Amino acid sequence: MAGGAGQMGINYYSDPHVRARMLEFAGGGCADRLTCRFLTSADLTGARGCVRRRPAELARLWDEGGELHRSLWDRKALIAHLGVEYVNFDSPAEPYLDPERVLHLIHHVDWAVEAVLLDYGIRPLHLLVGPAHHFVWRVRRASPVFAELASLGRPAVPSQRRYSPPRTRGLDEVAAEWAAAHVGLGRVVEYVAHRVRELAELVGEVPAELSVTESGPARHEPEGVSIDLSAYSDPLHGRTLCLPFSLYLQPWRRGLLNCGTDPARLRPMFAVPVLGMQPREGLEIPRDPARVLSLARHAETRIPDQSKGTEHLLAAYRESDWYGFHAWFYS
């Protein structure tokens, strides 16, 4: 896999359906009209780095054949993200060596995310990226709830230093209202994460924690599930999302093949939308290039507008204890 990943990516990315699905997720029907602010590409070695590229350069990135990402920062909408991932710091290769077991351990948290969001009428795009599940939706800039989120997050944006032009590396400066809305959205998504954890604990076999950064003996638990909120600990221009149907190269980029891992057990992997897959399909399809290409023919990867549902979610958050806690904590 490692030696031929670049060429395989180049050939794979020539498929018109794969390209169309990536364009949808990046915010447009063609590369010069994408709404994402930038793209990145990473190869197996990391030698190329994750240099930010203009959206119009997407065709060039396809030709390079790496793992492709879009910015969380968008021109027309605030992108909401909640991730779920199995973590085991004692054995980081575990999700790739025994994916069936890991899927069994994490499934209850995925179910809880969808159940909690549906309470507010939010139906996100559900992506499977390696062993991690990502739930993504958008809030239109022109929607009333965007302004409410910006108002909610504005008091915490003396951290404007993190949004200064030198940190954006040649991009436009992030406007204050966008920075504030990102902060406000983070508080609301944290409320969702706490609800998810409470629901998941009723049926789960392993603990679910918010943004787990440590596992193993120090936690007295050999493994766990992380409900990932880390997108909101960084400035809006600091995070990216893997494009659906991108190659997924993390096992190799993280050096797991150098940790006693048998290369034959790590087949090529692709990021895919879940689209009601059965658990077994979620294990098989991302590792089968032919089935991934077939899925790309009919899958929907446009990030759904869930502004109205987010409005309902914000109203529930304001009635919760977390709203009062955040008001005190960030005052």
Short mmCIF file of N, CA and C in Angstrom, two decimals, residues 86-95 212-219 221-225:
data_model
loop_
_atom_site.label_atom_id
_atom_site.label_comp_id
_atom_site.label_asym_id
_atom_site.label_seq_id
_atom_site.Cartn_x
_atom_site.Cartn_y
_atom_site.Cartn_z
N TYR A 86 -12.93 5.91 18.69
CA TYR A 86 -12.35 4.98 19.66
C TYR A 86 -10.91 5.39 19.93
N VAL A 87 -10.50 5.35 21.20
CA VAL A 87 -9.12 5.71 21.55
C VAL A 87 -8.51 4.62 22.42
N ASN A 88 -7.26 4.32 22.13
CA ASN A 88 -6.49 3.38 22.93
C ASN A 88 -5.03 3.77 22.78
N PHE A 89 -4.52 4.51 23.76
CA PHE A 89 -3.16 5.01 23.65
C PHE A 89 -2.13 3.91 23.88
N ASP A 90 -2.52 2.82 24.50
CA ASP A 90 -1.61 1.69 24.67
C ASP A 90 -1.43 0.93 23.36
N SER A 91 -2.47 0.92 22.53
CA SER A 91 -2.43 0.19 21.27
C SER A 91 -3.13 1.02 20.19
N PRO A 92 -2.47 2.07 19.67
CA PRO A 92 -3.13 2.97 18.73
C PRO A 92 -3.53 2.31 17.42
N ALA A 93 -2.94 1.17 17.09
CA ALA A 93 -3.30 0.48 15.85
C ALA A 93 -4.56 -0.36 15.99
N GLU A 94 -5.11 -0.46 17.19
CA GLU A 94 -6.25 -1.35 17.44
C GLU A 94 -7.43 -1.13 16.50
N PRO A 95 -7.82 0.12 16.18
CA PRO A 95 -8.97 0.31 15.28
C PRO A 95 -8.76 -0.28 13.90
N VAL A 212 -11.37 12.95 24.63
CA VAL A 212 -10.39 12.18 25.39
C VAL A 212 -8.99 12.45 24.85
N THR A 213 -8.06 12.78 25.73
CA THR A 213 -6.67 12.98 25.35
C THR A 213 -5.75 12.01 26.07
N GLU A 214 -6.30 11.23 26.99
CA GLU A 214 -5.48 10.28 27.74
C GLU A 214 -6.32 9.05 28.03
N SER A 215 -5.72 7.88 27.80
CA SER A 215 -6.41 6.64 28.10
C SER A 215 -5.39 5.67 28.65
N GLY A 216 -5.81 4.46 28.95
CA GLY A 216 -4.87 3.49 29.46
C GLY A 216 -4.77 3.51 30.97
N PRO A 217 -3.64 3.03 31.53
CA PRO A 217 -3.51 2.83 32.97
C PRO A 217 -3.78 4.08 33.80
N ALA A 218 -3.38 5.24 33.32
CA ALA A 218 -3.56 6.46 34.11
C ALA A 218 -5.03 6.75 34.35
N ARG A 219 -5.90 6.27 33.45
CA ARG A 219 -7.34 6.48 33.59
C ARG A 219 -8.02 5.25 34.19
N GLU A 221 -8.64 2.71 32.72
CA GLU A 221 -9.46 2.12 31.66
C GLU A 221 -8.54 1.81 30.49
N PRO A 222 -8.62 0.62 29.91
CA PRO A 222 -7.73 0.28 28.80
C PRO A 222 -8.09 0.97 27.49
N GLU A 223 -9.32 1.45 27.38
CA GLU A 223 -9.77 2.04 26.13
C GLU A 223 -11.01 2.89 26.40
N GLY A 224 -11.39 3.66 25.42
CA GLY A 224 -12.58 4.49 25.59
C GLY A 224 -13.04 5.05 24.26
N VAL A 225 -14.12 5.81 24.32
CA VAL A 225 -14.67 6.47 23.15
C VAL A 225 -14.62 7.97 23.40
#
